PDB file of C-alpha atoms in Angstrom:
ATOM      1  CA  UNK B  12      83.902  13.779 -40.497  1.00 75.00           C
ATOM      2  CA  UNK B  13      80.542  14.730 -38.728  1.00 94.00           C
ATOM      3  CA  UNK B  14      77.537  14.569 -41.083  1.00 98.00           C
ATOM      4  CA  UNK B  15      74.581  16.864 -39.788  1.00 98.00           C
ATOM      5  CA  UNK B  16      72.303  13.860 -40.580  1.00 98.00           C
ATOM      6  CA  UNK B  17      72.828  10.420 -41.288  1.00 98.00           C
ATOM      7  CA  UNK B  18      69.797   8.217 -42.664  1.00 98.00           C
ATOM      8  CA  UNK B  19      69.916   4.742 -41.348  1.00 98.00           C
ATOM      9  CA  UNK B  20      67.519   2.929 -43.902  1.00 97.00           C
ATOM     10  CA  UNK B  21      67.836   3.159 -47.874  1.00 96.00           C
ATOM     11  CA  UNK B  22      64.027   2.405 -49.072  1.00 95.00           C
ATOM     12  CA  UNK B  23      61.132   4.769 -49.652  1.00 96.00           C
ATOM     13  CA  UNK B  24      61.235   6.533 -46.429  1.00 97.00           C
ATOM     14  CA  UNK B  25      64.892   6.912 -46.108  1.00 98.00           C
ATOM     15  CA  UNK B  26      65.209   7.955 -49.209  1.00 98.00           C
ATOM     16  CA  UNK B  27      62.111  10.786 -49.240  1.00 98.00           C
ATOM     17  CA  UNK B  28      64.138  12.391 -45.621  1.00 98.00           C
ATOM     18  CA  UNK B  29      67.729  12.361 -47.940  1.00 98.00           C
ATOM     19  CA  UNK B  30      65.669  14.776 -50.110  1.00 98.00           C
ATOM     20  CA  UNK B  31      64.554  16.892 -47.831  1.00 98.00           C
ATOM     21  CA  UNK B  32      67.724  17.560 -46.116  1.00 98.00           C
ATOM     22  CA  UNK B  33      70.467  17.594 -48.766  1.00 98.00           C
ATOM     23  CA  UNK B  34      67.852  20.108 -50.757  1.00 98.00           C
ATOM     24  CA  UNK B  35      68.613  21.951 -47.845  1.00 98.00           C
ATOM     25  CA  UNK B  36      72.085  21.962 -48.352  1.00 98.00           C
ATOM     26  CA  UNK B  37      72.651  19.910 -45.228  1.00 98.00           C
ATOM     27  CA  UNK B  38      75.476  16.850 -45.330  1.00 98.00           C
ATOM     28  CA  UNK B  39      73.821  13.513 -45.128  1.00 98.00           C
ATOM     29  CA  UNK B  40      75.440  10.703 -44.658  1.00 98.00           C
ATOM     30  CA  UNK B  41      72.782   7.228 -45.720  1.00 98.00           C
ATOM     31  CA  UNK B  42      73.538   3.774 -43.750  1.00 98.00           C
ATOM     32  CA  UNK B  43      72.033   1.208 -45.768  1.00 96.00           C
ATOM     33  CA  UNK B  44      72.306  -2.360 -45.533  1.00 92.00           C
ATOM     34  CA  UNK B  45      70.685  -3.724 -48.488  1.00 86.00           C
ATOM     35  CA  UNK B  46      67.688  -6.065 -47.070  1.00 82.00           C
ATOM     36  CA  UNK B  47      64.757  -4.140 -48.345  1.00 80.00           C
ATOM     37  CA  UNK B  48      61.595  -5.657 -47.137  1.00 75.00           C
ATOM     38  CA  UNK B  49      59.963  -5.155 -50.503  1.00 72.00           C
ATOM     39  CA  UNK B  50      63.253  -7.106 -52.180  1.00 76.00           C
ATOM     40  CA  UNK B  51      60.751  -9.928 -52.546  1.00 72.00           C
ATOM     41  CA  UNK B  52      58.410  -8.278 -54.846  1.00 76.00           C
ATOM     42  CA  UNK B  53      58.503  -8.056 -58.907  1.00 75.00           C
ATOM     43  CA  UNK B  54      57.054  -4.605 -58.744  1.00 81.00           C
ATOM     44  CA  UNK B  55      55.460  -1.843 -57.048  1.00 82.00           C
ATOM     45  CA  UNK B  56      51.627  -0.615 -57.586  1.00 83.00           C
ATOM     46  CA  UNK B  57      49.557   2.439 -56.196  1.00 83.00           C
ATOM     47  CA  UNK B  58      53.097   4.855 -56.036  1.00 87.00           C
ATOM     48  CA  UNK B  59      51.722   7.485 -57.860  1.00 81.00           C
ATOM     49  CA  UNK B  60      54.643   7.965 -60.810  1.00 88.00           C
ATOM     50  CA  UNK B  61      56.244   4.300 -60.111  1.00 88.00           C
ATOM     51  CA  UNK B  62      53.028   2.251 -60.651  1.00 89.00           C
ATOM     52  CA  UNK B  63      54.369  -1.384 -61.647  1.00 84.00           C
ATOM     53  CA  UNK B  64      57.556  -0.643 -61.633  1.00 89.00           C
ATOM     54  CA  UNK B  65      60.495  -3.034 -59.675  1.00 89.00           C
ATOM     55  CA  UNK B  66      61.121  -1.398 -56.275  1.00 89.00           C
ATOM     56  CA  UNK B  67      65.056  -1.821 -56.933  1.00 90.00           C
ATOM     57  CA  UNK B  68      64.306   0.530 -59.977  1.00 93.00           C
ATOM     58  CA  UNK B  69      62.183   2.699 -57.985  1.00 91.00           C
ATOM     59  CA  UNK B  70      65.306   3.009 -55.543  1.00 94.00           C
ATOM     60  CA  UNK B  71      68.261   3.043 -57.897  1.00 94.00           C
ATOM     61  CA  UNK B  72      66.591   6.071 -59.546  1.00 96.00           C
ATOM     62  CA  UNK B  73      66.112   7.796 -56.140  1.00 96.00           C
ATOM     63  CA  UNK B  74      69.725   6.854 -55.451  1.00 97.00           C
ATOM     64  CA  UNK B  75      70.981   8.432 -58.692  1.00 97.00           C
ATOM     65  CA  UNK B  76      68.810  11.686 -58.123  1.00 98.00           C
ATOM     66  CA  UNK B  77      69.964  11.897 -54.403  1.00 98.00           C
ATOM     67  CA  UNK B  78      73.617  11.580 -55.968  1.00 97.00           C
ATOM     68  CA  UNK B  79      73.920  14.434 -58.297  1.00 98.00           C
ATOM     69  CA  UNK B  80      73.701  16.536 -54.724  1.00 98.00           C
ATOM     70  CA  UNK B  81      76.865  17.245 -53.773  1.00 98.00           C
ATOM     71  CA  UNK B  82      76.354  17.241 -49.813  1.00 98.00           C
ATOM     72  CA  UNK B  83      74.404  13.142 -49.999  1.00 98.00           C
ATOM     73  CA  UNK B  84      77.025  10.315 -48.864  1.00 98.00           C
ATOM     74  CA  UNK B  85      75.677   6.707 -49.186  1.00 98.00           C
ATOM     75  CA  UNK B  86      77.335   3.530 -47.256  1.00 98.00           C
ATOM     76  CA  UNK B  87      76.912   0.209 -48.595  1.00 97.00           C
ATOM     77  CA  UNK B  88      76.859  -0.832 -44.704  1.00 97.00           C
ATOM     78  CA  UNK B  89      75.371  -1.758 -41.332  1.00 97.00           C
ATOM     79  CA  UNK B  90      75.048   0.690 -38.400  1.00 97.00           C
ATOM     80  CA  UNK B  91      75.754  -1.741 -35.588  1.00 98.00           C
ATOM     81  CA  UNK B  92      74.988   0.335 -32.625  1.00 98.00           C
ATOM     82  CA  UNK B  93      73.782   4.312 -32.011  1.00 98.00           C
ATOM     83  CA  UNK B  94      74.494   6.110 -28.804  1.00 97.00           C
ATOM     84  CA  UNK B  95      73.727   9.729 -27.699  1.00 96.00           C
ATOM     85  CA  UNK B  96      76.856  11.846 -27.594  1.00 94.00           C
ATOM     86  CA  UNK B  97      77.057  15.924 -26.784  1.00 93.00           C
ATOM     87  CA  UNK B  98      76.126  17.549 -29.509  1.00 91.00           C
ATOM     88  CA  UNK B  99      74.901  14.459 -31.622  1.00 96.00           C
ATOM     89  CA  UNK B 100      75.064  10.676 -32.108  1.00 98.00           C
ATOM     90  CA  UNK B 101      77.857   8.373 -32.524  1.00 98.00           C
ATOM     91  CA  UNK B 102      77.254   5.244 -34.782  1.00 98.00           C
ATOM     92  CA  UNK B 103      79.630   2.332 -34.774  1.00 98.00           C
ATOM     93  CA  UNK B 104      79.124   0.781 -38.588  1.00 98.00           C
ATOM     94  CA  UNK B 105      80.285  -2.928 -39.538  1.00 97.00           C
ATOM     95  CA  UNK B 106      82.812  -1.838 -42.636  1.00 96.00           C
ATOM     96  CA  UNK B 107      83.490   2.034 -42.166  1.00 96.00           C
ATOM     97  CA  UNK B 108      84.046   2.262 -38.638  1.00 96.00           C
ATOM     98  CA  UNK B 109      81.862   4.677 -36.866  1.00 97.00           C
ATOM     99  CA  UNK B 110      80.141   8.210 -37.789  1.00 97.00           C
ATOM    100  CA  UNK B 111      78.598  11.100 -36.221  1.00 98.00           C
ATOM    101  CA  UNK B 112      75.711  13.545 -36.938  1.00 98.00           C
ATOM    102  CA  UNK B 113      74.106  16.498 -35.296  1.00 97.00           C
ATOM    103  CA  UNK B 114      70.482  14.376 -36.071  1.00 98.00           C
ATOM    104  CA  UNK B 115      69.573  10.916 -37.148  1.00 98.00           C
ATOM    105  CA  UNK B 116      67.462   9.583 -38.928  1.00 98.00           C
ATOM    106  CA  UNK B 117      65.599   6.204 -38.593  1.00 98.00           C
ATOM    107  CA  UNK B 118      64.349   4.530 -41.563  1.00 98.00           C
ATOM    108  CA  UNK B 119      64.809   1.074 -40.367  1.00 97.00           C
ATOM    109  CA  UNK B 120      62.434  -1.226 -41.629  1.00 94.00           C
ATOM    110  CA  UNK B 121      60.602  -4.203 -40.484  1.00 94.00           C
ATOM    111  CA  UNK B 122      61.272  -8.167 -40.630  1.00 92.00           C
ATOM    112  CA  UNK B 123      58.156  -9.864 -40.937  1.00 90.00           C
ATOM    113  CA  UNK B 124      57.598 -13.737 -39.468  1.00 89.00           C
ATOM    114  CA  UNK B 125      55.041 -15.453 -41.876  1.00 92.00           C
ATOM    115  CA  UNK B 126      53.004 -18.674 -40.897  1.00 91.00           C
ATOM    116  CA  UNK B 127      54.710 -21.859 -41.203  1.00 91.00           C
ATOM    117  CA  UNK B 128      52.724 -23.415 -43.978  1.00 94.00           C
ATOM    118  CA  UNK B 129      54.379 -25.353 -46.634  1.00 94.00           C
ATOM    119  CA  UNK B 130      54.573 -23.342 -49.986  1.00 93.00           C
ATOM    120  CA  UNK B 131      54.075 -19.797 -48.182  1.00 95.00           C
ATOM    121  CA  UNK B 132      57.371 -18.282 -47.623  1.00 92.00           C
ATOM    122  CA  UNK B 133      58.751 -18.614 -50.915  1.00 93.00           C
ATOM    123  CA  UNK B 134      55.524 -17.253 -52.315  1.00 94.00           C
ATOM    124  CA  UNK B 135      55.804 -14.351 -50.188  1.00 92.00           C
ATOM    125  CA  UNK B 136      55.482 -10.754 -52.243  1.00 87.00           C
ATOM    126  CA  UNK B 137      54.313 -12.770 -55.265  1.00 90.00           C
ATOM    127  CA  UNK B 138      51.245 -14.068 -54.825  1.00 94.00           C
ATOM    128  CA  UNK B 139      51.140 -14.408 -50.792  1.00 95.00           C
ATOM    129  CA  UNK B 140      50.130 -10.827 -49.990  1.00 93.00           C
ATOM    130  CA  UNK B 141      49.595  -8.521 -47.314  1.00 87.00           C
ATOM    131  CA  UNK B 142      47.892  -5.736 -49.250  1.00 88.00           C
ATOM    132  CA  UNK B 143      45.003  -5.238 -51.394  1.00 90.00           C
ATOM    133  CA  UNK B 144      46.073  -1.854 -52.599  1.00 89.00           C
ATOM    134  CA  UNK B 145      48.982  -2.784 -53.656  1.00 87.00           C
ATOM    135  CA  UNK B 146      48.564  -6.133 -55.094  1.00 87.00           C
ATOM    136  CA  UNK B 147      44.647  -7.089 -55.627  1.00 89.00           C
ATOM    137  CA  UNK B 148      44.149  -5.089 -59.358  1.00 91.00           C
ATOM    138  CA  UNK B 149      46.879  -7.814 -60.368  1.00 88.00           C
ATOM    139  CA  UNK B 150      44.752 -10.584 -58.882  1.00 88.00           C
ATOM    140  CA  UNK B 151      42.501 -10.269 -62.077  1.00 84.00           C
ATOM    141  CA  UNK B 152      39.114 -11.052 -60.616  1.00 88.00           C
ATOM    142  CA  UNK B 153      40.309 -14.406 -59.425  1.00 89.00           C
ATOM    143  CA  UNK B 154      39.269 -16.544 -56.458  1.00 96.00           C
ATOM    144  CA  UNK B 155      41.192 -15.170 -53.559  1.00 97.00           C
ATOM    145  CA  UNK B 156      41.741 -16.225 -50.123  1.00 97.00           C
ATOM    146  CA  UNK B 157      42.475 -14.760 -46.755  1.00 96.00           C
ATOM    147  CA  UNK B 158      44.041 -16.793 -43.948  1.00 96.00           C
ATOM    148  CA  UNK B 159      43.007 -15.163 -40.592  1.00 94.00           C
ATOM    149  CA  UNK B 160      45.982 -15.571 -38.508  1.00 88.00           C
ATOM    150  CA  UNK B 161      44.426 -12.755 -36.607  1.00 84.00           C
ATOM    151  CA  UNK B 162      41.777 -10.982 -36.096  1.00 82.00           C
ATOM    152  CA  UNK B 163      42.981  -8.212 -38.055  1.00 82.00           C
ATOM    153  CA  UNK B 164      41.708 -10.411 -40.789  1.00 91.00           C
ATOM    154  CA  UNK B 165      38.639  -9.050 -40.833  1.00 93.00           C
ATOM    155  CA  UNK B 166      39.937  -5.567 -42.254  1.00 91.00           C
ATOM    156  CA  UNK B 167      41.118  -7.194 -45.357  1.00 92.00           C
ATOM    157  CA  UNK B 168      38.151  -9.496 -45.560  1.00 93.00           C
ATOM    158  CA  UNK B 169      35.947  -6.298 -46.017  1.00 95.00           C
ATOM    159  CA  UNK B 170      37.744  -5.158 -48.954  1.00 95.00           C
ATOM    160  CA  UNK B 171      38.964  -8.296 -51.093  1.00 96.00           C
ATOM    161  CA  UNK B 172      35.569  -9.249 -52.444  1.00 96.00           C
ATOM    162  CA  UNK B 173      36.052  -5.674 -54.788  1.00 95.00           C
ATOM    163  CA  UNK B 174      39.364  -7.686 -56.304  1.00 95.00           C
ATOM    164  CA  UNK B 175      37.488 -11.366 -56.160  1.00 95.00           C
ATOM    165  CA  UNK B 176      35.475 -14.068 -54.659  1.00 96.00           C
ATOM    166  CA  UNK B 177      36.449 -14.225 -51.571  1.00 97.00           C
ATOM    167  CA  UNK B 178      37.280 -17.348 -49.304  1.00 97.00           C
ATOM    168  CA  UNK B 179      38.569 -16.662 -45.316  1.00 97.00           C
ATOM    169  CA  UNK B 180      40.676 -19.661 -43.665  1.00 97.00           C
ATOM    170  CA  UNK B 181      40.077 -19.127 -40.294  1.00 96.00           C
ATOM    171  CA  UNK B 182      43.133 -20.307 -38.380  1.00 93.00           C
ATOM    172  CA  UNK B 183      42.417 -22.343 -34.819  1.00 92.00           C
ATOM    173  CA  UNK B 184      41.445 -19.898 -32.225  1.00 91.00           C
ATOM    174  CA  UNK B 185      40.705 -16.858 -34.296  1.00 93.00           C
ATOM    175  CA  UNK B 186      37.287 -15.669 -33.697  1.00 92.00           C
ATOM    176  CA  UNK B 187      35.306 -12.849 -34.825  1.00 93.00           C
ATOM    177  CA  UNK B 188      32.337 -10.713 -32.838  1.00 93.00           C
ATOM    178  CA  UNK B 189      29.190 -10.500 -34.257  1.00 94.00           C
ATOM    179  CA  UNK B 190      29.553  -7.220 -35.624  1.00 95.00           C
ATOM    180  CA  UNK B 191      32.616  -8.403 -37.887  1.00 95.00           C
ATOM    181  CA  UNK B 192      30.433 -11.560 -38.466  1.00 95.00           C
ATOM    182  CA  UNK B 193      27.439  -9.710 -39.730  1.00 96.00           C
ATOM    183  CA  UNK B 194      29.767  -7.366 -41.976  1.00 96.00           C
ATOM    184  CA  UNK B 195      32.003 -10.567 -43.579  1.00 96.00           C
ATOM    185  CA  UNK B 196      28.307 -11.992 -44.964  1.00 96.00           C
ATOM    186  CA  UNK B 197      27.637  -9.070 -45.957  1.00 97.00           C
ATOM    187  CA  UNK B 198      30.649  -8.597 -48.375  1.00 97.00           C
ATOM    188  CA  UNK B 199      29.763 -12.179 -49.425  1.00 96.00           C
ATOM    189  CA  UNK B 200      32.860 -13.993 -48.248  1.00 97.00           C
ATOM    190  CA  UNK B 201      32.817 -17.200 -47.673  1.00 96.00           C
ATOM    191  CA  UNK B 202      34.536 -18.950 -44.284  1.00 96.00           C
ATOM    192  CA  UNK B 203      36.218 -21.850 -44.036  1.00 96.00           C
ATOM    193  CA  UNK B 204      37.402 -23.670 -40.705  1.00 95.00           C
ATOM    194  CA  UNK B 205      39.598 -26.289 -41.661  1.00 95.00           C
ATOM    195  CA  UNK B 206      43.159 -25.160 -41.653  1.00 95.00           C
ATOM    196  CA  UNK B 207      45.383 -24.751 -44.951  1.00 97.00           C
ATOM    197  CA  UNK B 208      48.472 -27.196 -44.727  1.00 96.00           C
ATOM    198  CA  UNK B 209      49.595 -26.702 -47.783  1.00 96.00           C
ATOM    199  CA  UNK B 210      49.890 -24.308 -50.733  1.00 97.00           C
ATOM    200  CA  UNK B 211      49.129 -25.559 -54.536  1.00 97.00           C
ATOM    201  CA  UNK B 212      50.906 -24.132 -57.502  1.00 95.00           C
ATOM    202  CA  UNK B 213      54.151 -23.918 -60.327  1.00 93.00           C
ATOM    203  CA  UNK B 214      56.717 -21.866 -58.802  1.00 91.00           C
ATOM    204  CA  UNK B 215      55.804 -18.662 -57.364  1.00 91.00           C
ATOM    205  CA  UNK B 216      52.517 -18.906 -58.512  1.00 93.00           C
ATOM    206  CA  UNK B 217      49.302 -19.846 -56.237  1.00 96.00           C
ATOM    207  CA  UNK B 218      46.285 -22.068 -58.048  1.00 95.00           C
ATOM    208  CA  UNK B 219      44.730 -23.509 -54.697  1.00 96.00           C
ATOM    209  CA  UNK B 220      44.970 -24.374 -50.853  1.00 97.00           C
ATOM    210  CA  UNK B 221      45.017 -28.040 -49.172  1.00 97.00           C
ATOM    211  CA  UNK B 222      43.394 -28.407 -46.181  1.00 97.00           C
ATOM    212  CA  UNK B 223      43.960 -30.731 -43.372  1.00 96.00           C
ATOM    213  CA  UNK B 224      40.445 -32.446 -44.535  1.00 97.00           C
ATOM    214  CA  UNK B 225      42.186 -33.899 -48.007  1.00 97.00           C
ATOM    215  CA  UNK B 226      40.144 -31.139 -49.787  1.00 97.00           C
ATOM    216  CA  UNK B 227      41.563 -28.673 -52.299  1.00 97.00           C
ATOM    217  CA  UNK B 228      40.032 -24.913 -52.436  1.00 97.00           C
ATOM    218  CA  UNK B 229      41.023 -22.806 -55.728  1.00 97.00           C
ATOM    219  CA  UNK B 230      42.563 -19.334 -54.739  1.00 97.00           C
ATOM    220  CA  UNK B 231      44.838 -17.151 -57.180  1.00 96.00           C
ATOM    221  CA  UNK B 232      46.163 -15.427 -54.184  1.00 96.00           C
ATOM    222  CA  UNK B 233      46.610 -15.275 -50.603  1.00 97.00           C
ATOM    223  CA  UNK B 234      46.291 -12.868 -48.375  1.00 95.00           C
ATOM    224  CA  UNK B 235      48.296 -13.241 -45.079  1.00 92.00           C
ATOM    225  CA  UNK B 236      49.002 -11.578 -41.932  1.00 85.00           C
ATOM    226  CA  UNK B 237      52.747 -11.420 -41.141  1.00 87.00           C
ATOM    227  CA  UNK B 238      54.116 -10.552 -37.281  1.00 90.00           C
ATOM    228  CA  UNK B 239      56.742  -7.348 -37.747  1.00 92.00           C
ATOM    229  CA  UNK B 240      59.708  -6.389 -36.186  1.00 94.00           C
ATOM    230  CA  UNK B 241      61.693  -3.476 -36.205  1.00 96.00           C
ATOM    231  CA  UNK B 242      64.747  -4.541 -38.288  1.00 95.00           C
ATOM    232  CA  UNK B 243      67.626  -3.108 -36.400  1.00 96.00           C
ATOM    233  CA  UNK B 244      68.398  -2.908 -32.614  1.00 97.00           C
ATOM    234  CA  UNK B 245      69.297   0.723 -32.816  1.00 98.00           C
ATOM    235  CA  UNK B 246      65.757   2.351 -31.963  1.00 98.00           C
ATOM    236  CA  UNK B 247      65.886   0.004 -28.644  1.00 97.00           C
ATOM    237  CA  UNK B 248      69.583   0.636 -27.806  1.00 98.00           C
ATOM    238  CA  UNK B 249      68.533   4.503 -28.265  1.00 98.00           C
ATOM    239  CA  UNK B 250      65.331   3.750 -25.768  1.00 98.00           C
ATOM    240  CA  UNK B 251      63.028   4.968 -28.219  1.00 98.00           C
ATOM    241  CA  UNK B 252      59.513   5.242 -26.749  1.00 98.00           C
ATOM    242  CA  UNK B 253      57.482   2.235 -28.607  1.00 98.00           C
ATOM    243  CA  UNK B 254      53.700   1.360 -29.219  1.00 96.00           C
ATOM    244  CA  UNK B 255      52.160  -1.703 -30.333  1.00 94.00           C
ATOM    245  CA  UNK B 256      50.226  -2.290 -33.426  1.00 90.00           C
ATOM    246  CA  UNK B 257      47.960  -5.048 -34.690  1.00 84.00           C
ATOM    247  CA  UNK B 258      51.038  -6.968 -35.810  1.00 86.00           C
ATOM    248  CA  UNK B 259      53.841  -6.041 -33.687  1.00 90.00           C
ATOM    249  CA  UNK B 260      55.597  -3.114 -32.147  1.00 96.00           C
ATOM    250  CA  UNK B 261      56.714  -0.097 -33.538  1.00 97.00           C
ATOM    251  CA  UNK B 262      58.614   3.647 -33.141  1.00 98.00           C
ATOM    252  CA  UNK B 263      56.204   6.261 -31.381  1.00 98.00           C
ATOM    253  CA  UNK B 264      56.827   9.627 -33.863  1.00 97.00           C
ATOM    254  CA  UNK B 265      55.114  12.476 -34.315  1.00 97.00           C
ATOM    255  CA  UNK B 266      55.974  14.353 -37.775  1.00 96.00           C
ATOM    256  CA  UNK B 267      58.692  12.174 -37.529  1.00 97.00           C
ATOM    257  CA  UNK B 268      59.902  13.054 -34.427  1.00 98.00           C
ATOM    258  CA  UNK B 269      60.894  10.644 -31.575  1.00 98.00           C
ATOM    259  CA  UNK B 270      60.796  10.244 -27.657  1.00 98.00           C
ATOM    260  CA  UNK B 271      64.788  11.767 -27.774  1.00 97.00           C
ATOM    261  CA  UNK B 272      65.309  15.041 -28.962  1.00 97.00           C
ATOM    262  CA  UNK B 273      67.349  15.390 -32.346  1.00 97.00           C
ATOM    263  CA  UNK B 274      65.910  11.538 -33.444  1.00 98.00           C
ATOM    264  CA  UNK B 275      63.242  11.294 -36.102  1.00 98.00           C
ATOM    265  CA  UNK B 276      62.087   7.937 -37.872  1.00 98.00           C
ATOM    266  CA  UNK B 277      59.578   6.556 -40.606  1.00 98.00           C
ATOM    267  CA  UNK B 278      58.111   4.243 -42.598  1.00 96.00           C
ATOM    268  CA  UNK B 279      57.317   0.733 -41.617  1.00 95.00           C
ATOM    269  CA  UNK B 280      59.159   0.524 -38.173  1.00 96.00           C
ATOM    270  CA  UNK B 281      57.645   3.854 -37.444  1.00 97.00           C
ATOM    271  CA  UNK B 282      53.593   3.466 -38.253  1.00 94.00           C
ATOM    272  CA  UNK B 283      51.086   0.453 -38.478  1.00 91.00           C
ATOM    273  CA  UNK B 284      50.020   0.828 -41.965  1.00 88.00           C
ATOM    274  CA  UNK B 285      52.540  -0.137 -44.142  1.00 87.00           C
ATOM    275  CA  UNK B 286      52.677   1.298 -47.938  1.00 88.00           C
ATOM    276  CA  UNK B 287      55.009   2.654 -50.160  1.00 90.00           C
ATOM    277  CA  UNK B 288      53.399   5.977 -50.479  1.00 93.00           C
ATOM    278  CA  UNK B 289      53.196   6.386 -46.882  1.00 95.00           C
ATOM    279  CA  UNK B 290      56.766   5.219 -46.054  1.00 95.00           C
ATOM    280  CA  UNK B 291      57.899   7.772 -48.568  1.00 96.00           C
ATOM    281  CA  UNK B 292      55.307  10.901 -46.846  1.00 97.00           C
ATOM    282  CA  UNK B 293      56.579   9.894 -43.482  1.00 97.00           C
ATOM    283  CA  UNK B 294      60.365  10.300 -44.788  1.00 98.00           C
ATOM    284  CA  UNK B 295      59.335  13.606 -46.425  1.00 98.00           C
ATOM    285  CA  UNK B 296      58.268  14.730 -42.574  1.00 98.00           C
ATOM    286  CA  UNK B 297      61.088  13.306 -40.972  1.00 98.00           C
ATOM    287  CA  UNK B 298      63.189  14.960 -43.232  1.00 98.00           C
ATOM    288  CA  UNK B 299      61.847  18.431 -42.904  1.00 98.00           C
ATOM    289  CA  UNK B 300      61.474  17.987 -39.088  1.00 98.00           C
ATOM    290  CA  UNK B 301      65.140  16.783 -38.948  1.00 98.00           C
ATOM    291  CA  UNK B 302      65.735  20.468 -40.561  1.00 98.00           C
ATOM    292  CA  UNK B 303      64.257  22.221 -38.247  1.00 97.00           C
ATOM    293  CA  UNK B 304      65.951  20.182 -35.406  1.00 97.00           C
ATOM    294  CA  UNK B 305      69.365  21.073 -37.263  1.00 97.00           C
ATOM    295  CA  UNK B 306      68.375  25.230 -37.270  1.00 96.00           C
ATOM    296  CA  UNK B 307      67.391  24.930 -33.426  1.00 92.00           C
ATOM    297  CA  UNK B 308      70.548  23.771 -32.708  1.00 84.00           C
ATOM    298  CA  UNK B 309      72.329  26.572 -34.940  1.00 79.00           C
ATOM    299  CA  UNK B 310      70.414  28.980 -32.871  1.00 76.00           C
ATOM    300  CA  UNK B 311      70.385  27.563 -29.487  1.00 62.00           C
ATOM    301  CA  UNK B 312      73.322  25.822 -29.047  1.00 54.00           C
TER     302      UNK B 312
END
C-alpha cells in the first residue's frame, strides 16, 4: 500500500505533523523506533497542558488520540534507508519490509554525546540538564552549576542565577570575551577553573562536584552542554541540505520544508533550540506544509 505520508519519528514533532495530516483525511503511515531522546527524563515541564507530566504519557495519549483516526497507521519499527522514487519515496523498514508515500516526513531526532565525567551519563535528564526552562523551577533555589564545555555556556550562565546560585566550571580551553565576561559578573556567577572529575550524589541525584584539586563544590544540578546528532542516516542518504548549530549539525527547513521537494522535517534534528513546545510547533508546520505539498501534486501532477 502507498501511504500519502509517512512520519519517520514518534515524539512531539512527529506526532503534532500526524495531526495535521490525518485531520485532513490524508493516510499516514508513522515509523517509529522507540529511542525517544527525552526517554531519560521523569517528566516534562513548560508544555503548556502536559506540565510535569512523564513524556511516555504525554506520547501514549497522543498515540491514542492519533488512533481513533481511521486513516493514522503506526509501525513499531526502523526505517533503514529512504530513496526518491517517481511520484514519492520508497523506505526499506527493518521488520515490515519497505513503504511508500507521496511525502515524508522527518521527525528524526537527535543522539546527544555527553562529557566523559564519572557520574554524568547516568544522571543525564535527572539532574544533569541541558535546559533551564524545562528543568530549573524543579531545582528549588539550590546551588547550581554549569560546566562550560563550550562557549555556548555563557547563554545558560545568563539565566541560571533566576533558578540559583550559580557556579560555572570552565572546562580547559573554553574562554569567554570580555563582553560575556562583564555580563557573567554581572548575573553574579561565580567561575571556577579547575575541572570537575567527578560527580557526588545517591543515585540519580546530584549533591556536589569533585574537582581535580581534591576539593568538593555543592551543586543540586548540572547544567551541561551535549554534542547532537541527527539520529538516523535517512536525511543524509536523502542529501538533505544541512547547517550547523552551536552543538552540532542539523536539517535546513523552512515551515518545515526541506532542500528536496515533497520532504519536510522538525523538531530537534531540524532546529538548534531544542524544546518540547517547539518540536511539537515545528511538527504542526511540517504537517500542514506536507498538505499542501500533497494538493500540489493532486493538481499538478
Amino acid at each position: 500500500m502507498k501511504f500519502d505520508a509517512i512520519v519517520v519519528g514518534g515524539s512531539f514533532a512527529g506526532l503534532s505533523a500526524a495531526m495535521q495530516l490525518v485531520r485532513a483525511r490524508k493516510h499516514v503511515l508513522m515509523v517509529d523506533a522507540g529511542r525517544l531522546r527525552n526517554r531519560f527524563a521523569a517528566t516534562a515541564h513548560g508544555f503548556l497542558g502536559q506540565d510535569n507530566r512523564p513524556p511516555a504519557d504525554i506520547r501514549a495519549d497522543a498515540l491514542a488520540q492519533l488512533g481513533r483516526y481511521p486513516t493514522f497507521t503506526l509501525w513499531q519499527d526502523e526505517a533503514l534507508t529512504a530513496e526518491r522514487r517517481i511520484g514519492g519515496f520508497h523506505l526499506e523498514l527493518a521488520e515490515h519490509g519497505s513503504a511508500e508515500s507521496t511525502v515524508l516526513v522527518l521527525a528524526l531526532g537527535v543522539e546527544d554525546t555527553l562529557p566523559a565525567i564519572p557520574g554524568l551519563a547516568e544522571r543525564w535528564g535527572r539532574s544533569v540538564l541541558h535546559c533551564p526552562y524545562c528543568h530549573g523551577f524543579e531545582i528549588g533555589g539550590g546551588p547550581i552549576g554549569i560546566l562550560a564545555s563550550s562557549p555556548l555556556a555563557a547563554h545558560q550562565g545568563g539565566l541560571l542565577p533566576d533558578w540559583g546560585k550559580t557556579t560555572m566550571f570552565v572546562e580547559p580551553g573554553v574562554t569567554f570575551d570580555d563582553e560575556l565576561s562583564a555580563m557573567l559578573s554581572a548575573r553574579g556567577v561565580s567561575m571556577e577553573t579547575e575541572r570537575v572529575v567527578e560527580l557526588l550524589g545517591e543515585g540519580h541525584g546530584l549533591h556536589g562536584v569533585r574537582l581535580a584539586d581534591g576539593r568538593t563544590v555543592e551543586v543540586h544540578a548540572l547544567f551541561a552542554q551535549s554534542k547532537v546528532a541527527i539520529a538516523s542516516p535517512l536525511a543524509s542518504q536523502l542529501g538533505l541540505e544541512l547547517e550547523e548549530g552551536p552543538q552540532g549539525f542539523h536539517i535546513k527547513a523552512d515551515m518545515g520544508r526541506t532542500s528536496l521537494p515533497g520532504v519536510f522535517a522538525a523538531g530537534d534534528a531540524a532546529s538548534p533550540m531544542h524544546n518540547a513546545t517547539l518540536a511539537s510547533a515545528a511538527g504542526v508546520m511540517a504537517g500542514t506544509s506536507a498538505h499542501r505539498a500533497l494538493i500540489e501534486a493532486t493538481l499538478w501532477g
